[in-house]
Coordinates of C-alpha atoms in Angstrom, one line a residue:
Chain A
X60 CA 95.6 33.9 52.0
X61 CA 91.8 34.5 52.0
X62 CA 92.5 37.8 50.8
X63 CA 93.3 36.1 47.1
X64 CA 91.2 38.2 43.9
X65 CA 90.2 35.5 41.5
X66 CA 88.7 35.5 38.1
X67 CA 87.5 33.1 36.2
X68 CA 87.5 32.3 32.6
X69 CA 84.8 30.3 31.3
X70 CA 81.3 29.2 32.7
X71 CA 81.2 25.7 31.7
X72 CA 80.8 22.5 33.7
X73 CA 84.5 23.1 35.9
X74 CA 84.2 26.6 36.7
X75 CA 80.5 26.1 37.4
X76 CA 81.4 24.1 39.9
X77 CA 84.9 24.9 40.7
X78 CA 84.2 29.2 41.8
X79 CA 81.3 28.6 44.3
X80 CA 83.7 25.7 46.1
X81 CA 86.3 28.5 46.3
X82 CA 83.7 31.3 47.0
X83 CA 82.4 29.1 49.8
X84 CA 86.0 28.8 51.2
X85 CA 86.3 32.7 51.8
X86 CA 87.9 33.2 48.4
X87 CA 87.1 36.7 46.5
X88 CA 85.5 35.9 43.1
X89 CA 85.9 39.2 41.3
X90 CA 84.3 38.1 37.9
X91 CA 83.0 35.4 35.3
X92 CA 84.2 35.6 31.7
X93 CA 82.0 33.4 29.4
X94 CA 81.1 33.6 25.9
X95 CA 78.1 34.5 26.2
X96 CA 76.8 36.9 29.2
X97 CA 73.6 34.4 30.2
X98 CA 76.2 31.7 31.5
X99 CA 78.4 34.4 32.8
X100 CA 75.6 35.8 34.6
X101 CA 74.2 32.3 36.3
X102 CA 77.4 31.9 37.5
X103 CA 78.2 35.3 38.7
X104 CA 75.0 35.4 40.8
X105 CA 76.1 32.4 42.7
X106 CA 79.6 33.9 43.8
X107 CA 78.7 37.5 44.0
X108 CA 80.7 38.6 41.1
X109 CA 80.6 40.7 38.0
X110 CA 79.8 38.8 34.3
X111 CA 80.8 39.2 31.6
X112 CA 81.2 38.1 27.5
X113 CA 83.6 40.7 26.5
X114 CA 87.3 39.5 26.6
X115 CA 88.1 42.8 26.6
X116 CA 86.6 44.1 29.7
X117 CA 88.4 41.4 31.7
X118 CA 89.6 43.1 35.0
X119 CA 93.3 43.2 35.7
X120 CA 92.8 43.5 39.1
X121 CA 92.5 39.9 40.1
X122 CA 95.9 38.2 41.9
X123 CA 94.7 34.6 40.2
X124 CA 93.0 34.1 36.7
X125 CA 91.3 30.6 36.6
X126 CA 90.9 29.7 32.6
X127 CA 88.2 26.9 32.1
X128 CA 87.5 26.9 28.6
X129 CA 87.5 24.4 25.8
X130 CA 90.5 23.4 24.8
X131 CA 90.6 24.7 21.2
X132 CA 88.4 28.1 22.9
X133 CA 91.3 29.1 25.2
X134 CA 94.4 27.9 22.3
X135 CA 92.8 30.8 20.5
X136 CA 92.9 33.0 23.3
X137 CA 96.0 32.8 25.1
X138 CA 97.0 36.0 24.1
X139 CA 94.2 37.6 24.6
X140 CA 93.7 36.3 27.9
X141 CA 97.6 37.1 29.3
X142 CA 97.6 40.7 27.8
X143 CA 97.8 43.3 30.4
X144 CA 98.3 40.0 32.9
X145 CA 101.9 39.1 32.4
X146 CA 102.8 39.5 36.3
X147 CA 99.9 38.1 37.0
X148 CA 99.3 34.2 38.3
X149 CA 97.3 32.5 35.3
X150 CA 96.1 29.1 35.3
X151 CA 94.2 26.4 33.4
X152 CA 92.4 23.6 34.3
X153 CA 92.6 21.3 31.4
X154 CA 93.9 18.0 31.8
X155 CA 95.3 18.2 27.9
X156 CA 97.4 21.7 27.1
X157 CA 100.5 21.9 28.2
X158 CA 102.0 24.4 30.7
X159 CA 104.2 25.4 28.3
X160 CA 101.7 27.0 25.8
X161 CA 101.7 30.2 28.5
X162 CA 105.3 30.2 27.7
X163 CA 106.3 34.1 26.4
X164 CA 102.9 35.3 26.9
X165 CA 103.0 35.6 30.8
X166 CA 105.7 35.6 33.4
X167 CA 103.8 33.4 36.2
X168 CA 101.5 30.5 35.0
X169 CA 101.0 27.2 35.7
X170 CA 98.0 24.0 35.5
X171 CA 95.4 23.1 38.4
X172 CA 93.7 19.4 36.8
X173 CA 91.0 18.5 38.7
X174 CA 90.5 14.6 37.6
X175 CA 86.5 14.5 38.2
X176 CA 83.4 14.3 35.5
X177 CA 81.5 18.4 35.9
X178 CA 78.1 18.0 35.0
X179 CA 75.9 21.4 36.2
X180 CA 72.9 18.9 37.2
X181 CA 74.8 17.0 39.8
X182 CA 76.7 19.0 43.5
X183 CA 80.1 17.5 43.6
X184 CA 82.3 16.7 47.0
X185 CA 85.4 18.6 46.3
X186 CA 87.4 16.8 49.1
X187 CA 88.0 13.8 47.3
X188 CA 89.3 15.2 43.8
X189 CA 92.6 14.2 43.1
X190 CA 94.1 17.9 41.3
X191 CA 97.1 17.8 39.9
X192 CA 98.9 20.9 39.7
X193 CA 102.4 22.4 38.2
X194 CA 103.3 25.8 37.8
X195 CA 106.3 27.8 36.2
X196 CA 108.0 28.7 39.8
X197 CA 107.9 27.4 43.2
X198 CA 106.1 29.9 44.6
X199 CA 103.2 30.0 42.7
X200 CA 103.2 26.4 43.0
X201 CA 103.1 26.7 46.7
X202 CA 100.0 28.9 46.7
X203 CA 98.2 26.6 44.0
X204 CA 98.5 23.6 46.9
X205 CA 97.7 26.4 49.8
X206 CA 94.3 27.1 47.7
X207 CA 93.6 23.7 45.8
X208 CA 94.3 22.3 49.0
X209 CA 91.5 24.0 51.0
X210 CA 89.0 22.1 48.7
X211 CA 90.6 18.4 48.4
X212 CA 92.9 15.9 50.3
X213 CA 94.5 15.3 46.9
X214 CA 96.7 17.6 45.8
X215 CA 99.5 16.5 43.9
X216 CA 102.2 17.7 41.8
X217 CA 102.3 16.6 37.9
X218 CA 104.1 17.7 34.9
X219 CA 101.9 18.5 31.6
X220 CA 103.3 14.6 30.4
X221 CA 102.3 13.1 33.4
X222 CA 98.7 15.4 33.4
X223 CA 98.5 14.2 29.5
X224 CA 98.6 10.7 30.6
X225 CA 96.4 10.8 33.6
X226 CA 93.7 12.6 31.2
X227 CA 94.0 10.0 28.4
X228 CA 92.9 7.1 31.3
X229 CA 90.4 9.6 32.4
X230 CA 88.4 9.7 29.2
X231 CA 88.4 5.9 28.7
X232 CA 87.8 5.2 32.6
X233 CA 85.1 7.9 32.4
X234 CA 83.7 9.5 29.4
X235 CA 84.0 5.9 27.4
X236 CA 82.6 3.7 30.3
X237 CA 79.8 6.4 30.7
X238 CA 79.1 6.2 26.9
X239 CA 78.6 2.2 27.5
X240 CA 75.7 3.2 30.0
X241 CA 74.2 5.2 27.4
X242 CA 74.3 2.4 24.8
X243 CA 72.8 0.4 27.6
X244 CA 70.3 3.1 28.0
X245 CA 69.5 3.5 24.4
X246 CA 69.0 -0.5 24.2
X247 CA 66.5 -0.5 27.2
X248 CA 64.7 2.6 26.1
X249 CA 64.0 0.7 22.8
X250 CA 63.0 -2.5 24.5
X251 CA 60.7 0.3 27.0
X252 CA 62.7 -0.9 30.3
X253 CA 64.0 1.6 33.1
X254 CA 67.0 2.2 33.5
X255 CA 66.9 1.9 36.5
X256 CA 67.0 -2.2 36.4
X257 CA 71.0 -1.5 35.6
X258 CA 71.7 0.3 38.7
X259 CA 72.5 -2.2 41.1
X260 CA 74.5 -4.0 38.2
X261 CA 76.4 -0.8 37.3
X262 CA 77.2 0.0 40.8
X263 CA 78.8 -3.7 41.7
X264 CA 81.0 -2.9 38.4
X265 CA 82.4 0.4 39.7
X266 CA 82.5 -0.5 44.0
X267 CA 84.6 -4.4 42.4
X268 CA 87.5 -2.0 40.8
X269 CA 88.3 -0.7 44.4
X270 CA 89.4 -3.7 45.5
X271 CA 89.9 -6.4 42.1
X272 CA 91.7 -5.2 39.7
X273 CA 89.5 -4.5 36.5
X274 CA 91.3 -7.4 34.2
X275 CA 90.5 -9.7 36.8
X276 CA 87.1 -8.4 37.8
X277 CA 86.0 -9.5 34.0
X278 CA 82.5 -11.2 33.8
X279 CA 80.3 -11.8 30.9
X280 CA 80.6 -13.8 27.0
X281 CA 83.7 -12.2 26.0
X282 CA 85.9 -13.3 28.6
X283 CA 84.2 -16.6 28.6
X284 CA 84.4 -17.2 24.9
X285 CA 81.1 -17.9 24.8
X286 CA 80.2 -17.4 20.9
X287 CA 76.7 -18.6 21.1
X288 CA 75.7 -15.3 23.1
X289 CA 78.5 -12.9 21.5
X290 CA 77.2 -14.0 17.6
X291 CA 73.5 -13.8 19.4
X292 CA 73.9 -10.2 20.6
X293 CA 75.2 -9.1 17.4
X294 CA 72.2 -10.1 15.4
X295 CA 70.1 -7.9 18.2
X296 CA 71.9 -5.1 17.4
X297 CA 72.0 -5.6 13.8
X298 CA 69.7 -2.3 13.4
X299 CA 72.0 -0.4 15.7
X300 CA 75.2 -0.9 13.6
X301 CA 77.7 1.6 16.0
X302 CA 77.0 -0.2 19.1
X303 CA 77.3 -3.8 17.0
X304 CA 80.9 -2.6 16.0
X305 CA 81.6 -1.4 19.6
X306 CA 80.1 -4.8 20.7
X307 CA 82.2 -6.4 18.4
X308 CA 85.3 -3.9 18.8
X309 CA 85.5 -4.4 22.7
X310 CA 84.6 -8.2 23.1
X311 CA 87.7 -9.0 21.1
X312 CA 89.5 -7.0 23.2
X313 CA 88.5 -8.4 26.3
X314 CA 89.5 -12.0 24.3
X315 CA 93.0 -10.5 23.5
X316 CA 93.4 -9.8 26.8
X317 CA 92.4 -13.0 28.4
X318 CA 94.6 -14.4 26.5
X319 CA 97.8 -12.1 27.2
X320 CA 97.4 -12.4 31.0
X321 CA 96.8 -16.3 30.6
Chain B
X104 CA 59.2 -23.7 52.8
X105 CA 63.1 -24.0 54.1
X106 CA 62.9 -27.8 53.9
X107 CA 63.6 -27.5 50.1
X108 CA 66.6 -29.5 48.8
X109 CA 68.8 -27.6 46.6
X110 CA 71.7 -29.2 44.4
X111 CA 73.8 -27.1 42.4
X112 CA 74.9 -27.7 38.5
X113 CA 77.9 -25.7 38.3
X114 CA 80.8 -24.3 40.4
X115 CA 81.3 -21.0 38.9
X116 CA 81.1 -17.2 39.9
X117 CA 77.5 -17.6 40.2
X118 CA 76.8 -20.6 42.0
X119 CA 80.0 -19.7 44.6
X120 CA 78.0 -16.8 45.8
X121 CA 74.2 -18.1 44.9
X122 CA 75.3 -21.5 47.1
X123 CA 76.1 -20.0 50.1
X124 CA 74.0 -17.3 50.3
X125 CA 70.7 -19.8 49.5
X126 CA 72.1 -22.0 52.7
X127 CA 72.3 -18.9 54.9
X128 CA 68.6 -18.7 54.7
X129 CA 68.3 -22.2 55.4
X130 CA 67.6 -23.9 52.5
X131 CA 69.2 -27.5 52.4
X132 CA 72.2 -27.8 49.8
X133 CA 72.3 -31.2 48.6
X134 CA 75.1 -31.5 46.2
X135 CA 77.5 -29.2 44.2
X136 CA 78.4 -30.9 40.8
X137 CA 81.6 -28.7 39.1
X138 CA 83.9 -29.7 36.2
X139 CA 86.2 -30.4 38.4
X140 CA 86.5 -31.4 41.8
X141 CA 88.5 -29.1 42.8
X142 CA 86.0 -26.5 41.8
X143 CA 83.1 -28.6 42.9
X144 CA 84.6 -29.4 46.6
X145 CA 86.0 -25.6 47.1
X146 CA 82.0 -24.6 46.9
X147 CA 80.7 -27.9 48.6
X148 CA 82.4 -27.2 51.9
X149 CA 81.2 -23.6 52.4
X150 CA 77.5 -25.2 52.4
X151 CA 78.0 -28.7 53.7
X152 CA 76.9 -30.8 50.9
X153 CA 78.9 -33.4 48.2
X154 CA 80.9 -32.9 45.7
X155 CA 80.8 -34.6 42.5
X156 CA 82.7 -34.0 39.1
X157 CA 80.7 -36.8 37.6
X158 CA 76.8 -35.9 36.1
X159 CA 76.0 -39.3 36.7
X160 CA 76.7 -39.3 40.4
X161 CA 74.3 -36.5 40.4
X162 CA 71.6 -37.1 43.0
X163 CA 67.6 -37.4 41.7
X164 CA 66.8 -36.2 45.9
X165 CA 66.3 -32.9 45.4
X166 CA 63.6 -30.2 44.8
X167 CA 65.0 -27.8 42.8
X168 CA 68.1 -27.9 40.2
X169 CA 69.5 -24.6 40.0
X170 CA 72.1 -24.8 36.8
X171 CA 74.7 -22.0 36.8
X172 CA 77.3 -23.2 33.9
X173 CA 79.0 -21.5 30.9
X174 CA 76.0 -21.3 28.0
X175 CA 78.0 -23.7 25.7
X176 CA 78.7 -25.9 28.7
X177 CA 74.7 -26.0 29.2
X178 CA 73.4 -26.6 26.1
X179 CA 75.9 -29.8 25.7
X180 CA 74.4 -30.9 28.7
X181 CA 70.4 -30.2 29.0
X182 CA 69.7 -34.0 28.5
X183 CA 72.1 -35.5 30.7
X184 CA 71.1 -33.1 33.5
X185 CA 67.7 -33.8 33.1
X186 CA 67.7 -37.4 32.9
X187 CA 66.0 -38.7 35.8
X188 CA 64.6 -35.9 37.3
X189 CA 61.7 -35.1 35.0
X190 CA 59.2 -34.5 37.4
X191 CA 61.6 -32.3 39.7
X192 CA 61.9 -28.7 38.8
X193 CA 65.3 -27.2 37.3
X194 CA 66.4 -23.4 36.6
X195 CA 69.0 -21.8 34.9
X196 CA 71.0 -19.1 35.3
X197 CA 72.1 -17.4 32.4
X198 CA 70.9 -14.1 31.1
X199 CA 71.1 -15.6 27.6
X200 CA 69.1 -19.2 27.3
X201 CA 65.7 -19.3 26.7
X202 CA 63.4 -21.2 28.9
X203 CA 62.2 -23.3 26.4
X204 CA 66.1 -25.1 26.6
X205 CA 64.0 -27.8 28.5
X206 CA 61.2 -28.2 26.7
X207 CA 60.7 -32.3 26.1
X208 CA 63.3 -32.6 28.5
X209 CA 61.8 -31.9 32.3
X210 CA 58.2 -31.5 32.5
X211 CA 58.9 -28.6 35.1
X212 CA 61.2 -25.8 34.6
X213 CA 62.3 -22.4 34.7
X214 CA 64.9 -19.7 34.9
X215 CA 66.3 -17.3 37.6
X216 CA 68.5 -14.5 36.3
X217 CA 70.4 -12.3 38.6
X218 CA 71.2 -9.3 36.6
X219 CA 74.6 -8.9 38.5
X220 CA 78.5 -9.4 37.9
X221 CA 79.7 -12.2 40.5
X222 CA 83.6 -12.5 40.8
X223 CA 85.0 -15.1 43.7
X224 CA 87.3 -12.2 44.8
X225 CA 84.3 -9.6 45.5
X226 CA 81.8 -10.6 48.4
X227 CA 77.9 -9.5 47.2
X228 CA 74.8 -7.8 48.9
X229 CA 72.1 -10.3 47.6
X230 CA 69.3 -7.7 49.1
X231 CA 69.5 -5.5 45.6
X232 CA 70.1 -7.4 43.1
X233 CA 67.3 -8.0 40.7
X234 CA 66.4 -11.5 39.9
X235 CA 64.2 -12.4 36.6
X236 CA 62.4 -15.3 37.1
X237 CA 60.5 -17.3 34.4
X238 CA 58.6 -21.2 34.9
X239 CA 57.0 -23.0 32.5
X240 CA 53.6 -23.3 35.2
X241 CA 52.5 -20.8 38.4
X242 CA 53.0 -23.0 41.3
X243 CA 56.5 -23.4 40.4
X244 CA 56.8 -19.4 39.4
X245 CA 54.9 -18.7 42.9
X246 CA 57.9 -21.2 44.3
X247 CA 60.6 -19.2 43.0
X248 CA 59.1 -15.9 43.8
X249 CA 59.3 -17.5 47.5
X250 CA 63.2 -19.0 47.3
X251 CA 64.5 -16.1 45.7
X252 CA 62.5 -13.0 47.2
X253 CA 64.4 -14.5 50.4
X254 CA 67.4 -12.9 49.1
X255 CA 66.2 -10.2 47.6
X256 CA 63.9 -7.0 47.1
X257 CA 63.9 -7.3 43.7
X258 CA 62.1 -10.1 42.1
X259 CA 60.4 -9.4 39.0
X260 CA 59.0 -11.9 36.2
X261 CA 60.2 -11.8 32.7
X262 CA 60.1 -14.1 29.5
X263 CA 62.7 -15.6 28.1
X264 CA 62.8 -12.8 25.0
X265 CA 62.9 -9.4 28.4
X266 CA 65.6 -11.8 29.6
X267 CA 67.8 -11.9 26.5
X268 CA 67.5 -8.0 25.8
X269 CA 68.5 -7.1 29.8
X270 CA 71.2 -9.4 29.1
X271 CA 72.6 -7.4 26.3
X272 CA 71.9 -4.3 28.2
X273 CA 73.9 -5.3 31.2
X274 CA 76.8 -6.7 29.0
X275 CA 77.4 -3.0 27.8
X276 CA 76.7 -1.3 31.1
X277 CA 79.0 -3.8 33.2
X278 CA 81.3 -5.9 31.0
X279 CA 82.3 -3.3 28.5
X280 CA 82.9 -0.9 31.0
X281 CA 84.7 -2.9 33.1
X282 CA 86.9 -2.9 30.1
X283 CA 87.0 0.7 29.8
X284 CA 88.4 0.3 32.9
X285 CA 90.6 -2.3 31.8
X286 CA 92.2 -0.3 29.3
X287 CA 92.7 2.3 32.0
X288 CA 94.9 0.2 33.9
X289 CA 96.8 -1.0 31.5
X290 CA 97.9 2.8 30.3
X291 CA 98.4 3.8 33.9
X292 CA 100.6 1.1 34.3
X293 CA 102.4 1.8 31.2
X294 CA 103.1 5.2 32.5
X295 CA 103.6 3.3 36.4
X296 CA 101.2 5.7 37.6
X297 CA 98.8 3.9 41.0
X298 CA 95.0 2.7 39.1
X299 CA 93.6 4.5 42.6
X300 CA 93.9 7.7 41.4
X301 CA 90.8 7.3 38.9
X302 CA 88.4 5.9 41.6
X303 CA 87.2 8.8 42.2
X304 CA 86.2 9.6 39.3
X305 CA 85.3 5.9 38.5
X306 CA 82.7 6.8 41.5
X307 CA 81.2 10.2 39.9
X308 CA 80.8 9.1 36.7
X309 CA 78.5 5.8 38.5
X310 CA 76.9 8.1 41.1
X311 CA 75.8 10.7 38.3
X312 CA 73.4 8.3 36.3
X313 CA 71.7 7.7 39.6
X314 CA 70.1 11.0 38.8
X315 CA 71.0 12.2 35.1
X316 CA 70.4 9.7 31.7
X317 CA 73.8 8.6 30.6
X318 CA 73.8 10.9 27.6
X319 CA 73.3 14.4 29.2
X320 CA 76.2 13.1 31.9
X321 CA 78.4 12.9 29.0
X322 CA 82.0 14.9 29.5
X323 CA 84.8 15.3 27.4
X324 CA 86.8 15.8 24.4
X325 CA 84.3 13.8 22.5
X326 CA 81.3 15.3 23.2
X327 CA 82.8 18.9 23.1
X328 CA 84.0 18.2 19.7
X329 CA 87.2 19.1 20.7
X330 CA 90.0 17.3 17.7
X331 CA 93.3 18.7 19.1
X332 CA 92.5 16.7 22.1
X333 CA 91.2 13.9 20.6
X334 CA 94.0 13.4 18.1
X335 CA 96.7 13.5 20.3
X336 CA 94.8 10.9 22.2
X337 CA 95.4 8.7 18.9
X338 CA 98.8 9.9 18.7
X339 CA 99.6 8.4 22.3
X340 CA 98.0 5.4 21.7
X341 CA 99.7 4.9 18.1
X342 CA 101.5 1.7 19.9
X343 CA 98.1 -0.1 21.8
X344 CA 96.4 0.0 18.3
X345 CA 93.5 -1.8 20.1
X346 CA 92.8 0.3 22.0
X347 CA 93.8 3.0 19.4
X348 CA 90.3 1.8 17.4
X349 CA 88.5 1.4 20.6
X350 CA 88.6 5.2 21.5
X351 CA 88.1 6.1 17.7
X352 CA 84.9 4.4 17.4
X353 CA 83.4 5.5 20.9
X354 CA 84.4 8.7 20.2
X355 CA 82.6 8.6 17.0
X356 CA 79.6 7.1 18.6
X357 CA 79.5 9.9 21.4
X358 CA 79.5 12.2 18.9
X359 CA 76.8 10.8 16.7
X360 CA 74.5 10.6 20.0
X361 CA 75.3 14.0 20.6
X362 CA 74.0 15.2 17.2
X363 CA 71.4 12.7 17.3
X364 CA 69.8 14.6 20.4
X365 CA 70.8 17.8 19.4

């Protein structure tokens, strides 16, 4: 099994973490595509393999081709990508593109989501990413949980609908409650306060979801109706007038939920 | 120091952890006043002192008022509650009310704002949260310094204007994206897939602003650009239209940040 060639497609924040995991668990990283060859190179160096920014120098030599690219990136490159690969095992990691868009171009292909935030700046314990994975035949889909499951306890099997779905939660759960942190940043910077006062705050938040579900872990003015405080943060933020529509947005519909589950 | 006789205005989150937590270092709970008994005897019992419902059966024994009710609820009640005890000091709770609330009311007051998210379901480590305290004279500043640096390592002054901005801060770093989190549930359950498989990501995306500023931890379709993504995130959402607007205008925001800092 630890005899498996891989390449991967794309140097950004998932393959950056994603080869040296598998390069740590005795997996062969042959090379590192990326657009351009400085990213393909600090990557490379970290897993002993080859860069490069050419599509067209791509080996064909590799038994698995990991494609982590922008979504719109690697819908304009599926063929370029699957030529001279077609028997070969090609998969993406995307949480949004469906299997089906390697359909015709290959004859083995399939989907390996790992449901986790990639930043480069921050080392990431693989064990405890959930991956969802699918792929066009059984077999391949048994070797995707032999070598996803070396890294994490969570392997599971999902469809691209399912994978859709998960994703859509993801960015709300993730990328939207993160941008709330940066309002929150942006606010204190203005006012010249750490952000570090927020810390203790913002962990309670996300360590009360594992055990309260998040409609009933509510605090604050919104779910209290409290209008004197809601109409008073507005007017703070009436030179910031994105995060007074979000603050706006979002309060009523914490309200319109209070209201359904009561 | 531990002699000092606490009563309680208000049953809520706060004061059902504050309470309890106050009496475990020995301070002496006098009386627990709620909107209703219920309420008021529920938090009474945990730190052996009476229940009343009525303000006017409100005890004038004590050293320190500690008022933890709704803003609205507060402000309708300043004169009542301090009717009698104008010598004795009192405090509020809320993030939101300035200090001066008592002015002409009490001749000695204050504030003491934990920056935290109390729900009666979650139990709290009262070590790390940061309390703000505020008094209208030293001595009774010093005294509250003493009380509540019994609980915890983080007890910092701030005026009533710090107070109000941290507030604001915390109501986008905690409440809003607790709804974030909200709205994540309610799509997972839509699609009757288990919340627990976002907690891990919930997690990394908390654990990463420990070390990297909210904005360059930023992931996703949003801050890659990426519009197939994001609108057939609209598209699935076409029938929560709530939430349909909610990820339009983050999403829009994220980007704006993005080219803001760019």
């Amino acid at each position: 099994m630890k005899s498996i060639k891989i390449v991967f497609i794309g140097g950004g924040n998932v393959a950056y973490h994603l080869a040296p995991a598998l390069y740590s668990k005795g997996y062969d990283v042959l090379q590192i595509y990326s657009r351009t060859i400085e990213s393909a190179e600090l990557l490379a160096a970290k897993v002993k393999a080859r860069a490069t920014c050419s599509m067209s120098e791509i080996t064909n030599d590799a038994d698995l081709y990991i494609v982590s690219l922008r979504d719109d990136a690697m819908l304009a490159l599926v063929e370029d990508i699957a030529r001279g690969k077609e028997d070969t095992l090609i998969v993406h990691t995307s949480g949004s593109i469906p299997m089906s868009t390697w359909k015709g171009k290959s004859s083995r292909y399939g989907v390996a989501y790992p449901m986790q935030t990639f930043s480069k700046q921050k080392a990431l314990d693989f064990s405890t990413i959930p991956f969802f994975l699918e792929a066009n035949n059984e077999a391949d889909l048994k070797l995707l949980e032999n070598i996803f499951g070396s890294l994490s306890d969570k392997v599971y099997r999902a469809d691209s609908d399912l994978r859709k779905k998960l994703h859509l939660s993801a960015v709300f759960a993730c990328n939207f409650a993160n941008h709330m942190y940066t309002i929150a940043a942006d606010l204190l910077q203005k006012y010249d306060i750490p952000f570090d006062v927020l810390l203790a705050l913002i962990d309670e938040t996300t360590a009360k979801v594992h055990t309260v579900e998040p409609s009933k872990a509510q605090t604050g003015p919104a779910i209290r109706g409290d209008k004197v405080v809601m109409n008073r943060h507005l007017e703070m933020l009436s030179d910031m007038p994105e995060a007074q529509e979000i603050y706006r947005e979002i309060s009523n519909s914490i309200q319109n939920i209070k209201y359904k589950e009561s």
